[in-house]
């Protein structure tokens, strides 16, 4: 069934062809009123399709950026559980009172009877930290395996009180991270990839090959899919990346398989209820709510209390905590999280079976499903079901593989490499001598450059301009302590790394380190993530308008139509993202015109880039576009994760990719008076112009498709061939392909090896 561009009012009046539901002719001649009504409906449909190009990205981008930025831009500790034990009950109780008074809202402090009980609670993740008082020494127990940011946060809260009590502080990690996953991001990226694998197939399955959704057919498919993803996860994270050791092979595969199967079963039921719209609901539950509640990237005790409640039963927290238990805690407290996944799988399948049985009794003749996407590759719908199924599988498989290889591969072992740092001495000789000693101990972690105190202003300018991460000023007669000139807003993780390393250097000389932060982050962006989420919003908005437009309104694909629509859309979405960042979440203060203009440019240029691949491979353009913009762009963006902590080739990509340009442009606007904004706008503009030129060339070589080609689905199979196995036929002859895209449908009926659709109940002949 082929969708044709709607007629204009004039064309409809002049047409003598009847529409499926309106007769244009009366006995005495042409019915102009019927033609006018048909033209009005056609115009309304055309407007609705263009509106969908705005509405769908608005929903997707809006909920993701709002959900992430709103919860993570300024995490604040809230009732973090901390236990205290001591050599005497009075000492423990005294410290509990002191800590509770110092942090009444941030910490939930209680005393326990023994040292072993205190340690066990931390290891079992019932408490985020334990303080053991023995004489004049306080030992702080944390578990970096439960989250590096959580351990760092609770240490920063408890340490001042320990020192204020005159106690000597020692720290112990009851679950240290392994060398092959020093960042603790292995569990997080594994979880994110598995969640993607659970819902992504349904983003295309419902609209491209709905015959696969028949219950007795989809259940074994989902089981096989879960097994395939589990095997892929092991191959990438085990032999290739070395994040998962062979000791954890069976446990990781089991958790991965169960997690993907559970998510798929629940998503199957949501798809039964809501059709194509169910994917958006799934993303909302799994990612928008699931990530802040997962306790993975940030501690759930720094999220609103609502997310702590969600942590107990959502799929993403269950998978994440299961992986964390296997990888870092020897399987401790694994059963409860696996039970959540098992119950979810059973509930999803049971609910789907009950729904199908109810619908079957109500409509014994069957309820048709519409096919809205002719083919994922943008060409004619394949005659062979194999090619449709192959493209359906290759899309999520490739996305999961890219997530693991690029994101996890870049971030699982963060270590500074050639991080540019100045060493400022009274003389060049003193600076060079110090550099020689530092390089012996640090290897290639830093790239040191000697300066003298006469160059102080130049060094400050270089640090402020982000050409240097930091500058270590050596002690002198006028300044007897080490001083580190740093730039937190320039790169939060690089700043933290420099402060930590050079604090140790100063302590090795029995001195303290004074930190001169040129550009500290404000409280509204304490983690330095706002620029990243702004840039991610621009990137997502840019490619989504092209992909959604090609599917919902293919008549807009010609450049003469798409360019003005994209220009208006870019300005609209840039304003929406500023509203999310500023008044809605409070992550940004002002800067409307700069962020709006930069966002509009970024969105438009990314749309042009996405259009190149959409012209070539249809909706499968998502693979190279997301791979370039996100999976390669995020590790090289120098956002919260410094490019100096990633493999060196990501640092090369930093100067060329759109995501780093967008992040640095937003950073320049928010924290550095737009000092390098023009350069990064040039990078974005170059991507847009080159992409647009390529689109012109492609359009000159082949005609632009303005409607879906449903092949035999539209024309019907040849009389002597019979229907192609696995192919669906139109639900009602003459209706457009996108009719009832978001209605509640059921399943196709398989007969004699071919898929045939029944008429809707009461539709008649």
XYZ file of C-alpha atoms in Angstrom:
765
model
C 0.000 0.000 0.000
C 1.556 3.269 -1.131
C 0.994 6.529 0.660
C 0.444 9.394 -1.812
C 0.994 13.085 -1.073
C -2.269 14.753 -0.078
C -4.105 16.788 -2.695
C -4.384 20.527 -2.378
C -7.836 22.048 -2.189
C -7.596 23.136 -5.816
C -6.424 19.712 -6.943
C -9.193 18.011 -5.026
C -11.829 20.239 -6.602
C -10.494 19.472 -10.064
C -10.146 15.739 -9.451
C -12.761 13.295 -10.680
C -11.379 10.393 -8.617
C -13.397 9.334 -5.588
C -11.719 8.886 -2.231
C -12.259 5.605 -0.309
C -15.023 7.075 1.815
C -16.397 10.020 -0.161
C -18.237 9.897 -3.476
C -17.326 12.890 -5.609
C -20.095 12.371 -8.105
C -23.787 12.649 -7.791
C -26.315 11.602 -10.352
C -26.392 15.084 -11.775
C -22.623 15.636 -11.867
C -19.570 16.535 -9.771
C -20.031 16.997 -5.994
C -17.921 20.042 -5.145
C -18.816 19.897 -1.433
C -17.465 16.370 -1.129
C -14.306 17.405 -2.950
C -13.866 20.360 -0.624
C -14.258 18.123 2.418
C -11.714 15.700 1.019
C -9.280 18.516 0.352
C -9.785 19.808 3.869
C -9.028 16.392 5.317
C -5.954 16.083 3.108
C -4.688 19.444 4.256
C -5.294 18.555 7.894
C -3.397 15.280 7.423
C -0.493 17.102 5.813
C -0.342 19.562 8.709
C -0.591 16.707 11.182
C 2.318 14.879 9.609
C 4.513 17.971 9.732
C 3.409 18.575 13.316
C 4.565 15.040 14.139
C 8.068 16.068 13.027
C 7.996 18.584 15.883
C 5.990 16.656 18.460
C 7.846 13.340 18.462
C 11.334 14.843 18.945
C 9.874 17.245 21.482
C 8.569 14.345 23.558
C 11.726 12.239 23.264
C 14.313 14.979 23.704
C 12.252 16.874 26.241
C 11.684 13.977 28.604
C 15.276 12.715 28.421
C 17.017 16.071 28.904
C 14.548 17.157 31.592
C 14.829 13.837 33.400
C 18.619 13.713 33.393
C 19.453 17.375 33.814
C 16.756 17.949 36.416
C 17.976 15.154 38.682
C 21.725 15.249 38.133
C 22.781 18.862 37.606
C 23.243 19.507 41.321
C 23.083 16.276 43.336
C 22.679 16.820 47.072
C 23.187 14.162 49.723
C 19.941 13.168 51.399
C 19.771 10.644 54.258
C 22.863 8.700 53.256
C 22.988 5.726 55.662
C 26.170 5.754 57.772
C 26.880 3.426 60.694
C 29.236 4.023 63.606
C 30.953 1.505 65.896
C 33.548 2.027 68.572
C 35.752 0.424 71.150
C 33.292 1.821 73.662
C 29.586 2.541 73.337
C 30.046 6.067 74.691
C 32.635 6.939 72.039
C 30.380 5.660 69.273
C 27.310 7.457 70.602
C 29.255 10.681 71.007
C 30.395 10.561 67.396
C 26.879 9.705 66.177
C 25.589 12.845 67.878
C 28.376 14.977 66.446
C 27.882 13.684 62.917
C 24.090 13.998 63.094
C 24.358 17.572 64.307
C 26.842 18.480 61.586
C 24.868 16.813 58.764
C 21.237 16.548 59.898
C 19.739 16.211 56.397
C 22.614 14.755 54.424
C 23.321 11.707 56.623
C 21.208 9.125 58.421
C 23.557 7.998 61.194
C 23.117 5.080 63.593
C 25.376 3.103 65.873
C 25.998 -0.648 65.631
C 27.327 -3.095 68.154
C 30.537 -4.319 66.553
C 33.255 -3.451 64.082
C 32.468 -6.520 61.972
C 28.803 -5.535 61.769
C 29.798 -2.046 60.593
C 32.051 -3.421 57.851
C 29.448 -5.986 56.769
C 26.782 -3.336 56.332
C 29.023 -1.423 53.959
C 29.941 -4.561 52.026
C 26.287 -5.621 51.816
C 25.408 -2.097 50.611
C 23.072 -1.506 53.511
C 25.176 1.544 54.426
C 27.309 3.776 52.250
C 30.007 4.169 54.916
C 31.019 3.056 58.376
C 33.116 4.892 60.970
C 34.943 2.822 63.578
C 36.281 4.776 66.600
C 39.217 3.156 68.369
C 41.029 5.423 70.777
C 42.098 8.564 68.959
C 41.789 6.947 65.495
C 38.738 6.873 63.264
C 38.666 4.359 60.412
C 36.316 5.233 57.579
C 35.078 2.221 55.595
C 33.622 2.794 52.130
C 33.003 0.622 49.050
C 34.093 2.109 45.744
C 32.471 -0.882 44.055
C 29.113 0.523 45.147
C 29.878 3.725 43.268
C 32.974 5.878 43.087
C 31.001 9.116 43.291
C 29.076 7.819 46.309
C 32.265 6.896 48.159
C 33.828 10.262 47.345
C 30.712 12.143 48.415
C 30.275 10.445 51.770
C 33.989 10.808 52.521
C 33.790 14.547 51.916
C 30.830 14.771 54.305
C 32.220 12.641 57.134
C 35.883 13.656 57.068
C 35.462 17.218 58.450
C 33.633 15.939 61.519
C 36.291 13.291 62.168
C 39.030 15.906 62.032
C 36.989 18.347 64.114
C 36.793 15.711 66.845
C 40.585 15.605 66.958
C 40.717 12.086 65.574
C 43.284 10.677 63.171
C 41.615 9.548 59.963
C 42.400 6.330 58.102
C 40.380 5.018 55.183
C 39.698 1.491 53.979
C 37.879 0.272 50.895
C 35.931 -2.936 51.563
C 35.145 -3.470 47.857
C 37.853 -1.865 45.740
C 37.386 -1.645 42.011
C 39.465 -4.047 39.891
C 42.306 -2.744 37.749
C 40.433 -3.679 34.570
C 37.524 -1.433 35.596
C 39.146 1.302 37.626
C 36.320 3.791 37.000
C 33.546 1.446 38.097
C 31.718 2.236 34.863
C 31.695 -1.365 33.682
C 28.427 -2.191 35.429
C 26.818 1.076 34.304
C 27.579 0.735 30.599
C 26.757 -2.969 30.638
C 23.395 -2.079 32.141
C 22.706 0.703 29.656
C 23.529 -1.572 26.724
C 21.266 -4.335 28.034
C 18.365 -1.946 28.587
C 18.786 -0.677 25.024
C 18.747 -4.259 23.757
C 15.485 -4.882 25.591
C 13.404 -2.082 24.093
C 15.114 -1.172 20.793
C 13.705 -4.083 18.732
C 10.167 -2.881 19.470
C 10.962 0.558 18.061
C 10.958 -1.002 14.582
C 9.248 -4.381 14.999
C 5.741 -3.014 15.435
C 5.859 -0.799 12.347
C 7.933 -2.951 9.986
C 7.159 -6.606 10.703
C 4.154 -6.804 13.045
C 3.534 -10.454 12.145
C 6.385 -11.347 14.494
C 4.394 -10.065 17.462
C 2.107 -13.106 17.537
C 2.468 -14.479 21.065
C 3.559 -18.017 20.292
C 6.051 -16.636 17.789
C 7.500 -13.691 19.697
C 8.266 -15.509 22.967
C 10.908 -17.883 21.507
C 12.244 -14.984 19.426
C 12.726 -12.909 22.583
C 14.411 -15.818 24.342
C 16.824 -16.264 21.432
C 17.412 -12.514 21.259
C 18.279 -12.387 24.964
C 20.743 -15.245 24.539
C 22.345 -13.542 21.526
C 22.774 -10.243 23.369
C 24.211 -12.012 26.414
C 26.789 -13.703 24.205
C 27.622 -10.416 22.469
C 28.087 -8.714 25.826
C 30.518 -11.366 26.954
C 32.542 -11.329 23.742
C 32.940 -7.532 23.795
C 33.494 -7.025 27.522
C 35.503 -10.203 28.063
C 38.008 -11.228 25.376
C 37.984 -7.885 23.518
C 37.983 -5.221 26.261
C 38.988 -7.291 29.274
C 36.455 -5.553 31.539
C 34.869 -8.840 32.625
C 37.161 -11.643 33.730
C 36.567 -15.285 32.876
C 35.631 -15.932 36.524
C 32.461 -13.904 35.993
C 31.514 -15.293 32.577
C 28.536 -17.449 33.549
C 27.113 -14.947 36.022
C 27.368 -12.012 33.609
C 25.780 -13.997 30.770
C 22.954 -15.160 33.056
C 22.203 -11.655 34.340
C 22.410 -10.203 30.833
C 20.102 -12.820 29.350
C 17.519 -12.531 32.111
C 17.648 -8.735 32.028
C 17.074 -8.452 28.282
C 14.321 -11.070 28.358
C 12.525 -9.374 31.266
C 12.592 -5.948 29.615
C 11.438 -7.411 26.307
C 8.502 -9.204 27.944
C 7.299 -6.057 29.679
C 7.828 -4.022 26.510
C 5.790 -6.603 24.596
C 2.802 -5.959 26.838
C 3.236 -2.181 26.593
C 3.292 -2.533 22.802
C 0.061 -4.546 22.959
C -1.561 -1.715 24.898
C -0.201 1.318 23.066
C 1.086 0.133 19.712
C 3.972 2.156 18.301
C 3.638 4.738 21.048
C 4.659 2.057 23.557
C 8.331 2.574 22.719
C 8.175 6.105 24.131
C 6.556 4.796 27.303
C 9.243 2.126 27.544
C 12.036 4.661 27.173
C 10.419 6.820 29.842
C 10.243 3.952 32.328
C 13.549 2.331 31.468
C 15.853 5.294 30.801
C 14.301 8.576 31.922
C 13.238 7.206 35.307
C 15.557 4.212 35.355
C 18.901 5.990 35.060
C 18.504 8.373 38.045
C 17.032 5.508 40.080
C 19.713 3.013 39.068
C 22.359 4.105 41.594
C 24.883 3.722 38.780
C 26.206 7.063 37.541
C 25.286 8.912 40.737
C 24.269 7.714 44.166
C 20.532 7.290 44.623
C 21.020 9.070 47.952
C 21.742 12.259 46.015
C 18.509 11.914 44.001
C 14.992 12.922 45.112
C 13.411 10.340 47.426
C 11.009 9.266 44.673
C 13.891 7.654 42.770
C 14.924 5.692 45.826
C 11.445 4.169 45.783
C 11.750 3.342 42.081
C 15.121 1.702 42.699
C 13.358 -1.251 44.302
C 11.456 -2.466 41.241
C 12.552 -0.849 37.963
C 14.498 -2.962 35.479
C 17.548 -0.727 35.094
C 18.366 -0.647 38.842
C 17.816 -4.412 39.066
C 20.198 -5.146 36.188
C 22.740 -2.586 37.384
C 22.854 -3.811 40.956
C 23.026 -7.415 39.750
C 26.027 -6.629 37.553
C 27.640 -4.646 40.358
C 27.108 -7.556 42.744
C 28.699 -10.018 40.319
C 31.639 -7.832 39.287
C 32.602 -6.147 42.569
C 30.966 -7.967 45.512
C 31.329 -11.658 44.752
C 27.596 -12.146 44.191
C 26.484 -10.717 47.546
C 22.798 -9.654 47.647
C 22.216 -10.822 44.082
C 19.056 -12.859 44.618
C 16.676 -9.996 45.290
C 17.583 -8.146 42.099
C 17.286 -11.288 39.985
C 13.868 -11.869 41.521
C 12.741 -8.427 40.346
C 13.744 -9.325 36.788
C 12.125 -12.771 36.925
C 8.858 -11.368 38.272
C 8.909 -8.704 35.558
C 9.337 -11.319 32.822
C 6.522 -13.503 34.158
C 4.228 -10.522 34.679
C 4.858 -9.212 31.168
C 4.160 -12.548 29.500
C 1.118 -13.267 31.673
C -0.402 -9.856 31.041
C 0.187 -10.218 27.304
C -1.429 -13.670 27.232
C -4.468 -12.409 29.151
C -4.757 -9.389 26.868
C -4.595 -11.575 23.755
C -7.180 -14.002 25.140
C -9.554 -11.156 25.980
C -9.150 -9.566 22.569
C -9.530 -12.950 20.902
C -12.928 -13.528 22.522
C -14.017 -10.021 21.645
C -12.779 -10.207 18.036
C -12.622 -13.876 16.984
C -12.182 -12.818 13.371
C -8.878 -11.112 14.249
C -7.839 -7.489 14.555
C -5.526 -6.113 11.858
C -2.197 -4.431 12.369
C -1.008 -1.619 10.150
C 2.473 -1.553 8.617
C 3.813 1.983 8.766
C 7.443 1.567 7.701
C 7.965 0.074 4.268
C 11.552 -0.921 4.991
C 14.260 0.247 7.329
C 16.735 0.916 4.533
C 14.409 3.439 2.842
C 13.965 1.552 -0.410
C 11.255 -0.730 -1.703
C 9.869 -3.142 0.865
C 11.811 -6.405 0.425
C 9.886 -9.337 -1.030
C 11.721 -11.767 1.198
C 10.906 -11.620 4.880
C 14.509 -12.586 5.626
C 15.839 -9.165 4.622
C 13.319 -7.350 6.763
C 14.153 -9.523 9.734
C 17.861 -9.119 9.093
C 17.603 -5.321 9.119
C 15.474 -5.481 12.250
C 18.172 -7.463 14.051
C 21.198 -5.581 12.753
C 19.927 -2.246 14.058
C 19.809 -3.057 17.810
C 22.785 -5.423 17.602
C 24.975 -2.688 16.128
C 23.756 -0.093 18.621
C 24.560 -2.367 21.567
C 27.966 -3.262 20.141
C 28.839 0.422 19.603
C 27.722 1.324 23.116
C 30.035 -1.282 24.602
C 33.062 -0.861 22.350
C 33.094 2.944 22.157
C 31.646 4.146 25.459
C 32.838 1.385 27.768
C 36.052 0.926 25.824
C 36.929 4.589 26.267
C 35.949 5.037 29.910
C 36.498 1.815 31.850
C 40.158 2.566 32.632
C 40.471 6.344 32.950
C 44.085 7.375 33.342
C 45.639 10.750 32.521
C 47.748 10.691 29.391
C 49.825 13.718 28.394
C 47.633 16.047 30.420
C 49.178 19.517 29.846
C 50.411 21.045 33.108
C 52.799 23.917 33.721
C 55.417 23.869 36.481
C 56.245 27.373 37.668
C 59.496 27.906 39.541
C 61.595 30.832 40.643
C 63.913 29.962 37.761
C 63.634 27.810 34.667
C 66.274 25.480 36.097
C 64.213 24.895 39.245
C 61.103 24.145 37.185
C 62.983 21.752 34.885
C 64.587 19.958 37.811
C 61.175 19.462 39.423
C 59.744 18.220 36.131
C 62.507 15.622 35.882
C 61.599 14.239 39.292
C 57.869 14.218 38.549
C 58.319 12.434 35.227
C 60.284 9.634 36.879
C 57.318 8.852 39.126
C 54.438 9.675 36.784
C 55.592 8.545 33.366
C 53.422 9.920 30.584
C 50.515 10.935 32.812
C 51.339 14.626 32.370
C 53.007 16.750 29.754
C 54.955 19.282 31.803
C 56.135 22.677 30.569
C 58.532 24.818 32.631
C 57.732 28.449 33.416
C 59.103 31.056 35.810
C 57.281 33.333 38.178
C 57.771 36.118 35.640
C 55.317 34.214 33.411
C 52.534 34.080 36.028
C 50.046 36.133 33.995
C 50.671 34.050 30.889
C 50.200 30.842 32.830
C 46.893 32.086 34.251
C 45.704 32.948 30.737
C 46.673 29.498 29.449
C 44.793 27.763 32.259
C 41.754 29.988 31.779
C 41.848 29.391 28.028
C 41.950 25.591 28.607
C 45.302 25.226 26.862
C 46.628 23.970 30.198
C 44.711 21.814 32.629
C 46.592 23.252 35.588
C 49.808 24.924 36.722
C 51.834 23.790 39.737
C 53.520 26.779 41.381
C 56.513 25.658 43.444
C 57.132 26.971 46.965
C 59.156 30.171 47.234
C 60.166 32.665 49.892
C 57.021 34.708 49.273
C 54.768 31.632 49.057
C 56.085 28.731 51.161
C 53.389 26.238 50.044
C 52.609 24.499 46.783
C 49.903 26.245 44.758
C 47.857 24.657 42.002
C 46.248 27.018 39.507
C 43.345 25.041 38.053
C 40.108 25.425 36.113
C 37.196 23.347 37.356
C 34.678 24.551 34.756
C 37.166 23.794 31.982
C 37.031 20.053 32.707
C 35.716 18.784 36.049
C 37.324 15.342 35.905
C 40.706 16.721 34.808
C 40.495 19.255 37.627
C 39.791 16.505 40.177
C 42.624 14.378 38.845
C 45.121 17.252 39.010
C 44.074 18.218 42.542
C 44.330 14.622 43.777
C 47.727 13.917 42.214
C 49.412 17.154 43.224
C 47.978 17.009 46.730
C 49.911 13.766 47.077
C 53.014 15.468 45.665
C 52.751 18.239 48.239
C 52.121 15.819 51.085
C 55.209 13.894 50.013
C 57.165 17.073 50.736
C 55.405 17.520 54.095
C 53.529 20.522 52.746
C 49.952 21.415 51.911
C 48.527 22.302 48.505
C 46.660 25.549 47.960
C 44.228 25.421 45.035
C 43.575 28.578 43.026
C 40.460 27.726 41.001
C 40.155 30.233 38.171
C 36.621 29.176 37.159
C 34.801 27.183 39.862
C 31.544 25.513 38.930
C 28.379 27.052 40.398
C 26.147 25.071 42.746
C 23.531 24.710 39.987
C 26.070 22.690 37.967
C 28.218 21.151 40.661
C 29.115 18.113 38.527
C 29.784 20.011 35.296
C 27.188 18.017 33.352
C 24.963 20.833 32.094
C 27.043 21.504 28.992
C 26.981 17.802 28.119
C 23.219 17.465 28.443
C 22.626 20.664 26.477
C 24.831 19.346 23.689
C 23.166 15.922 23.815
C 19.785 17.609 23.490
C 20.955 19.523 20.426
C 22.379 16.368 18.834
C 19.272 14.263 19.516
C 16.942 16.980 18.269
C 18.978 17.385 15.084
C 18.922 13.817 13.850
C 15.424 12.988 15.115
C 13.669 15.557 12.933
C 15.144 13.924 9.837
C 14.395 10.337 10.830
C 10.888 11.110 12.078
C 10.168 13.319 9.078
C 11.210 10.657 6.568
C 8.850 8.206 8.269
C 5.892 10.401 9.232
C 5.926 12.885 6.344
C 8.004 11.609 3.407
C 6.483 14.312 1.200
C 8.707 16.816 3.060
C 11.968 15.083 2.068
C 12.814 17.339 -0.923
C 15.223 20.074 0.161
C 12.935 22.890 -0.935
C 10.496 21.697 1.737
C 12.872 20.235 4.315
C 15.209 23.221 4.648
C 12.605 25.760 5.831
C 10.931 23.173 8.075
C 14.280 22.270 9.649
C 15.208 25.936 10.108
C 11.970 26.649 12.006
C 12.275 23.388 13.936
C 15.878 24.175 14.958
C 14.921 27.536 16.414
C 11.924 25.979 18.170
C 13.868 23.113 19.766
C 16.763 25.393 20.760
C 14.277 27.550 22.669
C 12.692 24.460 24.270
C 16.056 23.177 25.474
C 16.921 26.562 26.961
C 13.579 26.539 28.802
C 14.410 23.093 30.198
C 17.902 24.156 31.270
C 17.002 27.559 32.725
C 13.536 28.078 34.274
C 12.431 24.423 34.457
C 15.480 22.727 36.031
C 17.461 25.794 37.157
C 20.653 24.422 35.637
C 21.416 27.615 33.699
C 21.152 31.251 34.669
C 20.436 33.494 31.670
C 22.477 33.341 28.436
C 19.303 32.905 26.371
C 20.398 34.502 23.122
C 23.799 32.820 22.984
C 22.451 29.354 23.860
C 19.429 29.728 21.606
C 21.502 30.799 18.615
C 24.174 28.158 19.181
C 21.564 25.481 19.722
C 19.720 26.403 16.530
C 22.949 26.215 14.524
C 23.900 22.880 16.102
C 20.477 21.319 15.551
C 20.278 22.469 11.937
C 23.798 21.283 11.056
C 23.273 17.895 12.707
C 20.016 17.535 10.763
C 21.921 18.074 7.524
C 24.451 15.426 8.562
C 21.660 12.976 9.386
C 19.989 13.728 6.058
C 22.996 12.397 4.167
C 22.639 8.937 5.680
C 18.849 9.005 5.607
C 19.047 9.602 1.856
C 21.380 6.613 1.510
C 20.079 3.992 3.948
C 16.736 5.211 5.284
C 15.986 4.729 8.962
C 19.118 2.658 9.384
C 20.826 6.058 9.248
C 20.389 6.004 13.016
C 23.353 3.614 13.248
C 26.112 5.797 11.696
C 24.578 9.052 12.914
C 24.233 8.015 16.563
C 27.565 6.226 16.358
C 29.310 9.399 15.210
C 27.440 11.928 17.312
C 27.056 10.028 20.571
C 29.169 6.893 20.859
C 32.278 8.577 19.459
C 31.269 12.090 20.453
C 30.666 11.667 24.185
C 34.086 10.168 25.105
C 35.847 12.823 23.014
C 33.670 15.744 24.134
C 35.818 16.727 27.142
C 32.669 17.026 29.198
C 32.384 15.572 32.698
C 34.772 12.888 31.435
C 38.020 14.548 30.367
C 39.405 13.744 26.943
C 42.804 13.380 28.646
C 41.463 10.323 30.493
C 40.320 8.568 27.300
C 42.453 6.753 24.716
C 44.515 9.167 22.656
C 42.557 8.893 19.415
C 39.469 10.327 21.151
C 41.535 13.435 21.807
C 42.067 13.731 18.062
C 38.333 13.426 17.445
C 37.719 16.255 19.913
C 38.769 18.835 17.345
C 36.489 17.544 14.574
C 33.245 16.006 15.829
C 29.985 17.941 16.369
C 29.425 16.779 19.963
C 32.734 18.169 21.314
C 32.114 21.399 19.393
C 28.656 21.704 20.965
C 29.935 20.938 24.482
C 32.802 23.427 24.219
C 30.481 26.067 22.743
C 28.058 25.704 25.657
C 30.949 25.757 28.140
C 32.363 28.896 26.557
C 28.980 30.623 26.803
C 28.185 29.618 30.369
C 31.563 30.043 32.057
C 34.037 31.916 29.853
C 32.178 34.853 28.291
C 31.938 33.111 24.892
C 35.718 33.315 24.449
C 36.048 30.494 21.883
C 32.445 30.303 20.716
C 33.188 31.430 17.154
C 35.675 28.595 16.581
C 33.241 25.867 17.645
C 30.415 27.407 15.639
C 32.715 27.172 12.633
C 33.188 23.442 13.275
C 29.430 22.904 13.495
C 28.820 25.071 10.436
C 31.370 23.135 8.416
C 29.594 19.871 9.209
C 26.307 21.414 8.124
C 27.587 22.929 4.882
C 29.504 19.842 3.770
C 26.565 17.615 4.596
C 24.189 19.859 2.681
C 26.503 19.758 -0.339
C 26.529 15.956 -0.227
C 22.724 15.903 -0.054
C 22.583 18.104 -3.171
C 24.830 15.622 -4.974
C 22.763 12.627 -3.866
C 19.543 14.315 -4.982
C 21.088 15.127 -8.347
C 22.001 11.478 -8.896
C 18.673 9.946 -7.903
C 15.151 11.196 -7.437
C 13.963 11.996 -3.941
C 11.406 9.568 -2.593
C 8.309 11.399 -1.355
C 6.233 8.407 -0.309
C 6.750 4.963 1.143
C 7.099 2.083 -1.259
C 5.308 -0.859 0.309
C 5.960 -3.124 -2.684
C 3.645 -6.144 -2.791
C 2.014 -4.936 0.398
C 0.444 -2.184 -1.720
C -0.168 -4.003 -5.001
C -0.798 -7.483 -3.656
C 1.088 -10.618 -4.693
C 0.868 -11.981 -8.197
C -1.997 -14.347 -8.736
C 0.244 -17.264 -9.612
C 2.690 -16.688 -6.778
C 0.423 -16.359 -3.761
C 1.329 -14.186 -0.797
C 4.957 -14.070 0.233
C 5.548 -15.827 3.528
C 5.958 -13.320 6.300
C 4.424 -10.446 4.282
C 1.398 -8.545 5.514
C -1.404 -7.262 3.286
C -3.236 -3.948 3.693
C -5.855 -3.910 6.401
C -8.463 -2.067 4.314
C -7.996 -1.472 0.611
C -7.358 2.165 -0.232
C -6.520 3.439 3.248
C -3.210 5.295 3.666
C -0.268 3.434 5.133
C -0.092 5.615 8.211
C -3.723 5.216 9.173
C -4.194 4.205 12.820
C -0.498 4.467 13.587
C -1.109 4.862 17.322
C -4.277 2.765 17.728
C -4.631 -0.344 19.879
C -4.095 -3.345 17.589
C -3.639 -7.066 18.092
C -1.928 -9.738 15.998
C -1.933 -11.223 12.514
C -3.352 -14.643 11.779
C -0.981 -17.186 10.233
C -2.557 -19.494 7.679
C -0.923 -21.981 5.319
C 2.543 -20.551 5.904
C 1.508 -17.042 4.868
C 0.470 -14.056 6.919
C -3.017 -12.824 6.126
C -4.828 -9.994 7.825
C -8.495 -10.163 8.729
C -10.902 -7.303 8.331
C -11.613 -5.207 11.419
C -14.676 -6.253 13.338
C -17.719 -4.655 11.783
C -15.812 -3.277 8.811
C -17.939 -5.093 6.283
C -16.836 -5.790 2.760
